[in-house]
Tab-separated table of C-alpha atoms and ligand atoms in Angstrom:
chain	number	residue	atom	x	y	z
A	1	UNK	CA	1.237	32.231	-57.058
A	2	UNK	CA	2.354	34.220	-60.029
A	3	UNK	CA	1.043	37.798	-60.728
A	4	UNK	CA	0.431	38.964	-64.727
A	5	UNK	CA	0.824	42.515	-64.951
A	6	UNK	CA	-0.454	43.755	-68.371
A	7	UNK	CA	-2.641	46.684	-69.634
A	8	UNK	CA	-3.349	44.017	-72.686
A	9	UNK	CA	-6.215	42.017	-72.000
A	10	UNK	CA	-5.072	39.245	-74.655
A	11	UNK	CA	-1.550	39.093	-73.566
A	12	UNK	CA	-2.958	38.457	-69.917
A	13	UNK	CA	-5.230	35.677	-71.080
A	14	UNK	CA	-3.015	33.884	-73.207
A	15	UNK	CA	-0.247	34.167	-70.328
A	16	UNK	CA	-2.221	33.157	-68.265
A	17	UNK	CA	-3.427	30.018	-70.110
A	18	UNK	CA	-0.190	28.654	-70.832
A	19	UNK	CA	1.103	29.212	-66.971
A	20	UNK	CA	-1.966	27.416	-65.548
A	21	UNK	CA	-2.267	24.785	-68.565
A	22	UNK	CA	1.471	23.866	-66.701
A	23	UNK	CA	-0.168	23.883	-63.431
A	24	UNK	CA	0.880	27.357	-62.159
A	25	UNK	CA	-1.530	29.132	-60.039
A	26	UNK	CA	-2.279	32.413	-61.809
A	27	UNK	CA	-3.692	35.756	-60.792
A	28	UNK	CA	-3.773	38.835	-63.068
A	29	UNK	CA	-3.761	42.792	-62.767
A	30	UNK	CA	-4.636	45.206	-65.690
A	31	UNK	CA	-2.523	48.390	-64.558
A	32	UNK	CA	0.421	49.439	-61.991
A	33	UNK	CA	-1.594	50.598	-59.963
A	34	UNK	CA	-3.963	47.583	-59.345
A	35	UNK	CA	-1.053	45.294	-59.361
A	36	UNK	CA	0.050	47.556	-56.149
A	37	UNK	CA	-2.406	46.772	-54.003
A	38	UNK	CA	-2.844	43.105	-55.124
A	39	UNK	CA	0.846	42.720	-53.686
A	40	UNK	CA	-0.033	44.525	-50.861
A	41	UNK	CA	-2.789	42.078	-49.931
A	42	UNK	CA	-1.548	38.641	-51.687
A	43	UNK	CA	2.161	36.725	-51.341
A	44	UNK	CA	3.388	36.352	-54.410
A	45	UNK	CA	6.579	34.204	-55.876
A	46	UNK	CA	6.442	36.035	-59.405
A	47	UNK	CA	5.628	39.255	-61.155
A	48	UNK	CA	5.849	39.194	-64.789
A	49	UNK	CA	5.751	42.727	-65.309
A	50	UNK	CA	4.626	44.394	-68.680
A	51	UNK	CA	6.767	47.514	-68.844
A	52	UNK	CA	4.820	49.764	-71.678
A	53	UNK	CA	1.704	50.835	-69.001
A	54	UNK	CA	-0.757	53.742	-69.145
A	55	UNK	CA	-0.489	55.085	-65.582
A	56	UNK	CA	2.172	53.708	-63.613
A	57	UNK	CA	5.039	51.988	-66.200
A	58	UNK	CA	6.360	48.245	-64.923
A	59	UNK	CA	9.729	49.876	-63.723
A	60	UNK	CA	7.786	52.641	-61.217
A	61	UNK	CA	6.050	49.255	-60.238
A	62	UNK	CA	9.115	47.586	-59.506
A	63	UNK	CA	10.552	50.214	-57.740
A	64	UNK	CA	7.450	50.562	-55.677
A	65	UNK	CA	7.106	46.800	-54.581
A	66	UNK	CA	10.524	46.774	-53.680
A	67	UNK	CA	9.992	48.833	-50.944
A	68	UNK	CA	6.945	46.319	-49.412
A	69	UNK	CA	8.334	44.122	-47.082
A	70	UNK	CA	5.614	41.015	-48.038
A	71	UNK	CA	6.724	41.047	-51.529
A	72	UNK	CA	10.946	41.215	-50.527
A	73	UNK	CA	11.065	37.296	-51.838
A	74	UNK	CA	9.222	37.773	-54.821
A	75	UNK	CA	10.735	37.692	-58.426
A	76	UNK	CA	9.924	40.281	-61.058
A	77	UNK	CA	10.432	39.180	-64.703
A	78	UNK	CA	9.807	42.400	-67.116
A	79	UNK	CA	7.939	42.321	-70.255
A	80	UNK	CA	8.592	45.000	-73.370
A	81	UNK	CA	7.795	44.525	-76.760
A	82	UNK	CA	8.928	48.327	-77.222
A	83	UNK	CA	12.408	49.210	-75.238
A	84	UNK	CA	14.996	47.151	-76.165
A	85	UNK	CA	17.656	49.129	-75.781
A	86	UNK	CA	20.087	48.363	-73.485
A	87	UNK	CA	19.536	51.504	-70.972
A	88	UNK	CA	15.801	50.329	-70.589
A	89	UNK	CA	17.266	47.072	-70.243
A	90	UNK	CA	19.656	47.860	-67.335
A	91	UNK	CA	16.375	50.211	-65.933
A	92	UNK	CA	14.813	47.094	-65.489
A	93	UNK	CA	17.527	45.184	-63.577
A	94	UNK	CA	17.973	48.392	-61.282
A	95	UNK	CA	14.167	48.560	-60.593
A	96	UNK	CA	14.481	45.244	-58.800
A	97	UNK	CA	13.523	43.163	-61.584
A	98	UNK	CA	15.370	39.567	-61.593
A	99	UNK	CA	15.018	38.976	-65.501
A	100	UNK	CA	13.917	41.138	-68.876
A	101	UNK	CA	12.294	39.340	-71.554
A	102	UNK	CA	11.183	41.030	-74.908
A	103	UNK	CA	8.221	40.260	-76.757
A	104	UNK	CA	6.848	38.481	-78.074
A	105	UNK	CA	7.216	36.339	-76.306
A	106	UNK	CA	8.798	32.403	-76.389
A	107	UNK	CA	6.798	30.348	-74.359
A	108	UNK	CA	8.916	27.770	-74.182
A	109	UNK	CA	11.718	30.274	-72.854
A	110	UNK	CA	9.584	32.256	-70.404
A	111	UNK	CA	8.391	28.775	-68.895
A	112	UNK	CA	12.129	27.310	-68.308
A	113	UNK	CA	13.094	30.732	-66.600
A	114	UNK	CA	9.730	30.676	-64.324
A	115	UNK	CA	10.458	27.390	-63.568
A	116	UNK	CA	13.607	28.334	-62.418
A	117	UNK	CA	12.675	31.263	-60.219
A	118	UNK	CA	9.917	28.593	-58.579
A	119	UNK	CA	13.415	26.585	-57.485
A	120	UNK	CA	14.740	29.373	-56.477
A	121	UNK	CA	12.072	30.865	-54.283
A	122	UNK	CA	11.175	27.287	-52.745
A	123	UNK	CA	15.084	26.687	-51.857
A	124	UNK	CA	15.604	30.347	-50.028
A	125	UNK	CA	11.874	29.868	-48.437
A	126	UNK	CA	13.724	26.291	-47.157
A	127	UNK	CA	16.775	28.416	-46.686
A	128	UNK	CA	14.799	30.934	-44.541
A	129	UNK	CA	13.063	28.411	-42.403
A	130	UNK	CA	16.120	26.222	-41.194
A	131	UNK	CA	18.163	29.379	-40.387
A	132	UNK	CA	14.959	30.459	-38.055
A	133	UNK	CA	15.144	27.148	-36.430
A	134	UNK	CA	18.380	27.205	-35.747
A	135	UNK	CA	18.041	30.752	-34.375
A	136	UNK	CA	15.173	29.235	-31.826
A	137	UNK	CA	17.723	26.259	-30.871
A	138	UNK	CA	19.936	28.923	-30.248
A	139	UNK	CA	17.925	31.166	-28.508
A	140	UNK	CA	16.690	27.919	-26.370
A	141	UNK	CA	20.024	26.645	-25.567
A	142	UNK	CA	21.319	30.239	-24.453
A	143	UNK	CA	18.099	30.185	-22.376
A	144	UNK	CA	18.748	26.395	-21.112
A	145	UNK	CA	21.739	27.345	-19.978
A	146	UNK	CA	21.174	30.570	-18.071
A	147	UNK	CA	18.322	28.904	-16.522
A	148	UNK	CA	21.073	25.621	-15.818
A	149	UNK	CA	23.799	28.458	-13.999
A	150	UNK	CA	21.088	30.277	-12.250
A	151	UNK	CA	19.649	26.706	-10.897
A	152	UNK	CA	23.574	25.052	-9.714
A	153	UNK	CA	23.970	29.264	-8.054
A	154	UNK	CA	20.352	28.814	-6.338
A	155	UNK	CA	20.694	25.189	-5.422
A	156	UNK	CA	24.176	25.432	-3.744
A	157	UNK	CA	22.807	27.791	-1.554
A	158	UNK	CA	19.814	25.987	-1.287
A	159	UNK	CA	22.097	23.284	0.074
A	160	UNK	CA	24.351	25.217	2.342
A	161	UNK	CA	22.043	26.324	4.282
A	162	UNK	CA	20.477	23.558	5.969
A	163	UNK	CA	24.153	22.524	6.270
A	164	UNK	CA	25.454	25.044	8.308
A	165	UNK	CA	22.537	25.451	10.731
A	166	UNK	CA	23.681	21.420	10.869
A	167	UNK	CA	27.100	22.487	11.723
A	168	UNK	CA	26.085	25.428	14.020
A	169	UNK	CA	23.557	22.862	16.128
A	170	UNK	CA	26.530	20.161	16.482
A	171	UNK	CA	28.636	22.833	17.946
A	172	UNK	CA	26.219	23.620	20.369
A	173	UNK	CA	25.348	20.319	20.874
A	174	UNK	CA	28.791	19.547	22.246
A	175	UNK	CA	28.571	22.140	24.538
A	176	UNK	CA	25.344	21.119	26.188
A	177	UNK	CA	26.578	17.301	26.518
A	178	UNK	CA	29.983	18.825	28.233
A	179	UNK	CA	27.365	20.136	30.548
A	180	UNK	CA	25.316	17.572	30.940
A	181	UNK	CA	22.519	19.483	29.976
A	182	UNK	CA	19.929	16.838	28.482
A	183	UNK	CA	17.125	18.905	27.453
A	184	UNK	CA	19.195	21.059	25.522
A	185	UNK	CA	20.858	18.169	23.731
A	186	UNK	CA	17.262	17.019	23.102
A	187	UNK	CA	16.355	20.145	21.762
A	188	UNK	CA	19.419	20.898	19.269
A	189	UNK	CA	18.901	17.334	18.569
A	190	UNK	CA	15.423	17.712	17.180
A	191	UNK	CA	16.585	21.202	15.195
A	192	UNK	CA	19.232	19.585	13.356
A	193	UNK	CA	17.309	16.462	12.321
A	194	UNK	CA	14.880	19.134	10.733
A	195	UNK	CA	16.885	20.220	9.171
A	196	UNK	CA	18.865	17.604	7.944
A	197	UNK	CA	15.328	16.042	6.579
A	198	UNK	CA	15.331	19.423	4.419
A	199	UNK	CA	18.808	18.194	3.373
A	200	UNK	CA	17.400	14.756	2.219
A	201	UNK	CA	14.307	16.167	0.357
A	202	UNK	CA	16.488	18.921	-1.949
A	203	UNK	CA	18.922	15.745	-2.705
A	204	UNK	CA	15.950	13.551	-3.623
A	205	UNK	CA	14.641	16.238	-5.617
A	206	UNK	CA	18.003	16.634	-7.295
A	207	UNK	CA	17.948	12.591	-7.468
A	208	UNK	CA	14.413	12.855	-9.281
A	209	UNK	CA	15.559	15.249	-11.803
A	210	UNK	CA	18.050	13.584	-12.989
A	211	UNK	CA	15.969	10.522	-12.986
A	212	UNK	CA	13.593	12.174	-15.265
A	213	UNK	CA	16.460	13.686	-17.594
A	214	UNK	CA	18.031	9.694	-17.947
A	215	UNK	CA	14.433	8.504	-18.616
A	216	UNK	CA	15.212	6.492	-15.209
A	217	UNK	CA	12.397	7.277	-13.040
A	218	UNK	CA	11.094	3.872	-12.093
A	219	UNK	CA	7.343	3.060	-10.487
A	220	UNK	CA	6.369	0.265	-8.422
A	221	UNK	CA	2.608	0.603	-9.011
A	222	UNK	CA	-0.356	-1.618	-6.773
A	223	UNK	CA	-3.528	-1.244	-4.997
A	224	UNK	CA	-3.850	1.253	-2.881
A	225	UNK	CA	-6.615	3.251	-1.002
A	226	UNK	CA	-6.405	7.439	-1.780
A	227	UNK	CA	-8.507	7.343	1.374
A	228	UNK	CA	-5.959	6.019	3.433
A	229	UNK	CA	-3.240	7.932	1.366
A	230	UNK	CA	-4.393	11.123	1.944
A	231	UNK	CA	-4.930	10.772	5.695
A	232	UNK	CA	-1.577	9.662	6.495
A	233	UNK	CA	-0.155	12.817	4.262
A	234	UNK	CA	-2.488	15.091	6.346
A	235	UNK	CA	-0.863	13.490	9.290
A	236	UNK	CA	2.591	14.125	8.251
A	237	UNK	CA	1.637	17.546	7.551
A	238	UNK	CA	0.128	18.413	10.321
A	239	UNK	CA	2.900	17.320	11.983
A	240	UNK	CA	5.423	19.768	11.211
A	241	UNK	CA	2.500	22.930	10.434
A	242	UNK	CA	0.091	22.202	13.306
A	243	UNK	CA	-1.266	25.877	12.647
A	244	UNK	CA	-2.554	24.945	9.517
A	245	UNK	CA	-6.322	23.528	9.545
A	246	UNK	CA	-6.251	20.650	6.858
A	247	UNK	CA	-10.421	20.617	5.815
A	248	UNK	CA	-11.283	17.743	3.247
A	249	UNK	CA	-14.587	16.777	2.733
A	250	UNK	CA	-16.056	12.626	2.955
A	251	UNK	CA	-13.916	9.822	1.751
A	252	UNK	CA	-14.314	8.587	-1.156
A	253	UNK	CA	-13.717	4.908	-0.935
A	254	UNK	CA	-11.559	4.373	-4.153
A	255	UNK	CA	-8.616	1.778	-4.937
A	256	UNK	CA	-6.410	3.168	-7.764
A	257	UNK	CA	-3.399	1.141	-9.145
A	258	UNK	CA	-0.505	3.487	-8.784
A	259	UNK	CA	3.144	4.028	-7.517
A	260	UNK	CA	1.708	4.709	-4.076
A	261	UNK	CA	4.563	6.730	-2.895
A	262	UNK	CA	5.220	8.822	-5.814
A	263	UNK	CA	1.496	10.143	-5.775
A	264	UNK	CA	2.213	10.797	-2.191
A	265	UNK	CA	5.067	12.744	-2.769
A	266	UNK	CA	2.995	15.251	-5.597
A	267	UNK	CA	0.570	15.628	-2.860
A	268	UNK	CA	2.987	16.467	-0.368
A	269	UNK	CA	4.150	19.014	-2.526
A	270	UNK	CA	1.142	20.719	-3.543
A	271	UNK	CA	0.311	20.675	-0.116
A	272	UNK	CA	4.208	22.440	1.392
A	273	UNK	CA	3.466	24.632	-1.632
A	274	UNK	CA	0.115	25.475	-0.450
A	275	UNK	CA	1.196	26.528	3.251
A	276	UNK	CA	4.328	28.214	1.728
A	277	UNK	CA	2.672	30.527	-0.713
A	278	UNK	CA	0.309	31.291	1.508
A	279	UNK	CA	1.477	33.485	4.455
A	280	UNK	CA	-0.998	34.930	7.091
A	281	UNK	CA	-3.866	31.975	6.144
A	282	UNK	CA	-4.310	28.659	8.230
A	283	UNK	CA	-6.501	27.065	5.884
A	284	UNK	CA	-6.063	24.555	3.237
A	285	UNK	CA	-8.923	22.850	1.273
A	286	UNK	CA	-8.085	18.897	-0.352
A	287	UNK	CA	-10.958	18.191	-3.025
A	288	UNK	CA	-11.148	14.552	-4.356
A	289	UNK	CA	-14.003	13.351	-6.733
A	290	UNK	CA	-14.284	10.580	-8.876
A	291	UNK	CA	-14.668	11.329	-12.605
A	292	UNK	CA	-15.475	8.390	-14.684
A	293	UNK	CA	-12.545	6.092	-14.777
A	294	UNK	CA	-10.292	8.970	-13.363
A	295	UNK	CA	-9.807	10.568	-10.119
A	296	UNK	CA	-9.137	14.058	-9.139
A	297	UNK	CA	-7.118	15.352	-6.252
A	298	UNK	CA	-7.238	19.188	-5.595
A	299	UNK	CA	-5.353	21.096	-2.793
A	300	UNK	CA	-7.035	24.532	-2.788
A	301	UNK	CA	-4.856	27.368	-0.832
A	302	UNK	CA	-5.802	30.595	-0.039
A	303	UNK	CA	-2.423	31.951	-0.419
A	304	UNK	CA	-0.838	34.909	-2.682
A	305	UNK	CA	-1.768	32.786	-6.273
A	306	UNK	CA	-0.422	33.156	-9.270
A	307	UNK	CA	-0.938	35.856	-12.417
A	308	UNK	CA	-2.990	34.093	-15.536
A	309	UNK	CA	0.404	34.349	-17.538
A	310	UNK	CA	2.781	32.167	-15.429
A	311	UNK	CA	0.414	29.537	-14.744
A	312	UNK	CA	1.060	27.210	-17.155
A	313	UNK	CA	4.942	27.752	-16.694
A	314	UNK	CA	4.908	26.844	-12.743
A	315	UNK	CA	5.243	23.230	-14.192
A	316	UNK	CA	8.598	24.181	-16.282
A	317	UNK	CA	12.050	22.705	-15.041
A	318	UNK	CA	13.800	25.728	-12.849
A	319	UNK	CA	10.638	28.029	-13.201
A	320	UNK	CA	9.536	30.322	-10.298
A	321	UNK	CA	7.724	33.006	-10.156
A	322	UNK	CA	9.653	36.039	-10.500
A	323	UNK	CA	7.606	38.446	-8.678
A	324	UNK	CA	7.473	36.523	-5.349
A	325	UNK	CA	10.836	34.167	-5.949
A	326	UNK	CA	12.996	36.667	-3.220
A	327	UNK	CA	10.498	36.342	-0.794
A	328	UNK	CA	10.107	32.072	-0.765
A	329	UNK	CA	13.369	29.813	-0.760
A	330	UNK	CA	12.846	27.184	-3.156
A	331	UNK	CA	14.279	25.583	-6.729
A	332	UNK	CA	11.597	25.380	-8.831
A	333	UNK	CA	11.964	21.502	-9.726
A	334	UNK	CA	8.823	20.344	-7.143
A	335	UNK	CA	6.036	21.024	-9.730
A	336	UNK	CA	8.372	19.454	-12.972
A	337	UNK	CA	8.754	16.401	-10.892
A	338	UNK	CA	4.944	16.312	-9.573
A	339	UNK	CA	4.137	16.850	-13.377
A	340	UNK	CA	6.270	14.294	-14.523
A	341	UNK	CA	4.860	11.822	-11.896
A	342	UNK	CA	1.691	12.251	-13.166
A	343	UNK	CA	1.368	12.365	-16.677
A	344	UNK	CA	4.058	9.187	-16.545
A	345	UNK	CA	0.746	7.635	-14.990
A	346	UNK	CA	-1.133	8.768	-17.474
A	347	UNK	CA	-3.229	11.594	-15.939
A	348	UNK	CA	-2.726	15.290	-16.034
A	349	UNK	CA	-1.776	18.189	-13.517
A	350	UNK	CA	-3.213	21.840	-13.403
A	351	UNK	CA	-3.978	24.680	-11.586
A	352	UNK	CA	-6.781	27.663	-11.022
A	353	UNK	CA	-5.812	30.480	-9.573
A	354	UNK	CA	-6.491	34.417	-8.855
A	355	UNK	CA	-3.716	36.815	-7.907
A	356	UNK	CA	-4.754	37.180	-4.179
A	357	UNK	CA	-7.000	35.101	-3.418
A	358	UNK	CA	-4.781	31.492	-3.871
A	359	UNK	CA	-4.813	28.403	-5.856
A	360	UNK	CA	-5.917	25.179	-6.554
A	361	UNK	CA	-2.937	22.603	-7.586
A	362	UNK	CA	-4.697	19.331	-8.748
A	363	UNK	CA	-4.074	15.765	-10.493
A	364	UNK	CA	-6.068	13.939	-12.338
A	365	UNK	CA	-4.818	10.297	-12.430
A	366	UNK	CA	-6.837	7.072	-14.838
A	367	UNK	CA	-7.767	4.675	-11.683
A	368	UNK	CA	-6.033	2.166	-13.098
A	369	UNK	CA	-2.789	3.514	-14.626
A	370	UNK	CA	-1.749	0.695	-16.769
A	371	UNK	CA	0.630	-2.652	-15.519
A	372	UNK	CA	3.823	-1.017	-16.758
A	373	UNK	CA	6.251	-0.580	-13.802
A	374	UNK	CA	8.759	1.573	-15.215
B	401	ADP	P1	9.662	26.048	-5.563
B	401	ADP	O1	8.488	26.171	-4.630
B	401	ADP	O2	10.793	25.291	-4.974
B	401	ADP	O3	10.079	27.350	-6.149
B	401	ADP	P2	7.904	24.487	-7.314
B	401	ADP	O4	8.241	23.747	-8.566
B	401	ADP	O5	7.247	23.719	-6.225
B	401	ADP	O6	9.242	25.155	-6.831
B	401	ADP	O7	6.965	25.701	-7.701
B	401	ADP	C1	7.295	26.515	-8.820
B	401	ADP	C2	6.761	27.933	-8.606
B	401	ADP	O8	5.335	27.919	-8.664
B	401	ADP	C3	7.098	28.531	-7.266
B	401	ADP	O9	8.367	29.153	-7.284
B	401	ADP	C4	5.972	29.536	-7.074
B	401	ADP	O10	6.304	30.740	-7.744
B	401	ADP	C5	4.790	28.901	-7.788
B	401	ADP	N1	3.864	28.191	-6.853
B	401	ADP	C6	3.833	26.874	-6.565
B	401	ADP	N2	2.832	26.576	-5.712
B	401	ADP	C7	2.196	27.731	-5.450
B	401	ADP	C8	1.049	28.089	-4.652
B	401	ADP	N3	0.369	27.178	-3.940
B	401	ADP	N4	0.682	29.408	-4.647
B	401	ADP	C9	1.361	30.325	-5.375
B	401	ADP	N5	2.435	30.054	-6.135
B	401	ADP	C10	2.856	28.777	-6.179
């Protein structure tokens, strides 16, 4: 928009004619001082400025605007039928104005140059916006790739460990079959499958993220019951957390088409999330309920939950939560690959939760997700 500054109520209306008869949108102030506070509420890409001004004269204008931050784009052009000389002249260009124009005035001319300044404003305003954008990719990639160092740091470590309780249980494991000692063989045995099955799962994590990242992650969908799904993951969990009371309420009798074991694996990780956020509780709620064509799979905890501000992040690549992070082992990749999982079937993942009081990780997953197998 262009702003007419003039005390001359003719000069503004014929101005303003010409400007809008060439499609220009056109706004208008009768003195300095109105002109101030039209800047100070409107975005403007012009000024023409009339310089001879009861009040406030066009250069104190100038000099004024230049100090507003919303009007540091804008062009002034100066108007002055009276100083011509060239120390008003050079006032004019020192005032911040970009162009002095004596009256009267040549159309023609004063169109050409606000033309120009149009250009001008639209190619620094394009000017403006990539170098912001490139900023953000910078910004992101510097983020990406402290996130990336922090990850291979928290991962190796992740890895070692299991490894070297491995190691240690081997060692002792020779000793006890020197001596003969089969329970004890049994035992370390037992230990350091455990914890080579933690092994496995952090590589096929790893596997499944770079699955994701090649656009590789495959599914073998069919017919399966959740029923039957869910009460074989219970099982497994149980398993290995026996103090934890698994409730969930009446089956639900429902076939979905689906990559059976991928939705198996999101549950299983809501569900190891749910027992490891949630120290001191042995109590974990599964919700299922048919909506429509879709169905919905909660696992409520009543663990340490999560702020309102980090919920929606828990499903980011690498993301923990920073508060609690030293106090739980883990990566931060479970939730990205549940999340993927899911919405790759065409549902959605989510979570309620209160600081204290725990959380309720869910899916919701279209019964039938579509014949693709990919
Ligand atoms: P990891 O558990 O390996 O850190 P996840 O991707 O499974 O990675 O989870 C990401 C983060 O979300 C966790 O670090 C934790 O801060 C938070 N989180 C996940 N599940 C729960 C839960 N049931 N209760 C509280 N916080 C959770």
């Amino acid at each position: 928009m262009i702003l007419i500054v003039d005390d001359t109520p003719e000069n503004l209306i014929s101005l303003k004619r010409v400007l809008e008869r060439h499609n220009f949108e056109v706004d208008t102030a009768s003195s300095g001082e109105e002109a101030l506070k039209k800047v100070l509420k409107n975005e403007y890409v012009l000024i023409i400025l009339d310089v001879q001004m009861p009040g406030m004269d066009g250069f104190e204008v100038a000099e004024a605007i230049s100090g507003y931050s919303k009007a540091r784009e804008t062009a002034i052009i100066f108007l002055s039928a009276v100083n011509k000389e060239l120390k008003f002249i050079t006032k004019g260009y020192s005032s911040g104005g970009l162009d002095y124009i004596t009256k009267p005035v040549d159309m023609d001319i004063l169109l050409l140059k606000v033309k120009t300044f149009y250009r001008i404003y639209e190619q620094s305003r394009k000017l403006i916006e990539i170098q912001k954008a490139l900023l953000d990719e910078i910004e992101y990639r510097k983020q990406a790739e402290h996130k990336k160092d922090e990850f291979i740091s928290i991962a190796s470590h992740e890895l070692k460990t299991p490894l070297t309780s491995v190691k240690g249980y081997m060692q002792l494991l020779g000793r006890s079959v020197e001596k003969g000692d089969i329970p004890t063989v049994k035992k370390h045995l037992e230990k350091a499958q455990i914890q080579l099955e933690k092994l496995n799962e952090l590589i096929a994590d790893l596997l499944d993220i770079s699955k994701i990242e090649s656009g590789k992650l495959k599914f073998n969908k069919k017919c399966f019951s959740i029923d039957e799904l869910l009460d074989s993951v219970i099982d497994i969990i149980r398993q290995t957390n026996p103090e934890f009371n698994i409730l969930r309420k009446e089956k639900i009798g429902l076939e979905v088409y689906a990559d059976e074991m991928r939705i198996e694996q999101v549950i299983i990780n809501f569900l190891t999330n749910a027992i490891k956020y949630s120290p001191g509780t042995s109590e974990i709620k599964i919700n299922v309920n048919v909506i429509g064509e879709k169905v919905y799979v909660g696992v409520r905890d009543f663990g340490i939950g999560i702020a309102p501000d980090q919920q929606k992040s828990v499903f980011d690549k690498f993301y923990r939560v920073e508060e609690t992070a030293i106090h739980f082992q883990g990566l931060g990749i479970g939730l990205f690959i549940s999340a993927e999982i899911i919405k790759r079937h065409g549902g959605e993942v989510g979570v309620k939760s209160t600081p204290g009081e725990g959380s309720e990780f869910y899916f919701i997953l279209p019964i039938n997700s579509g014949a693709e197998t990919d």
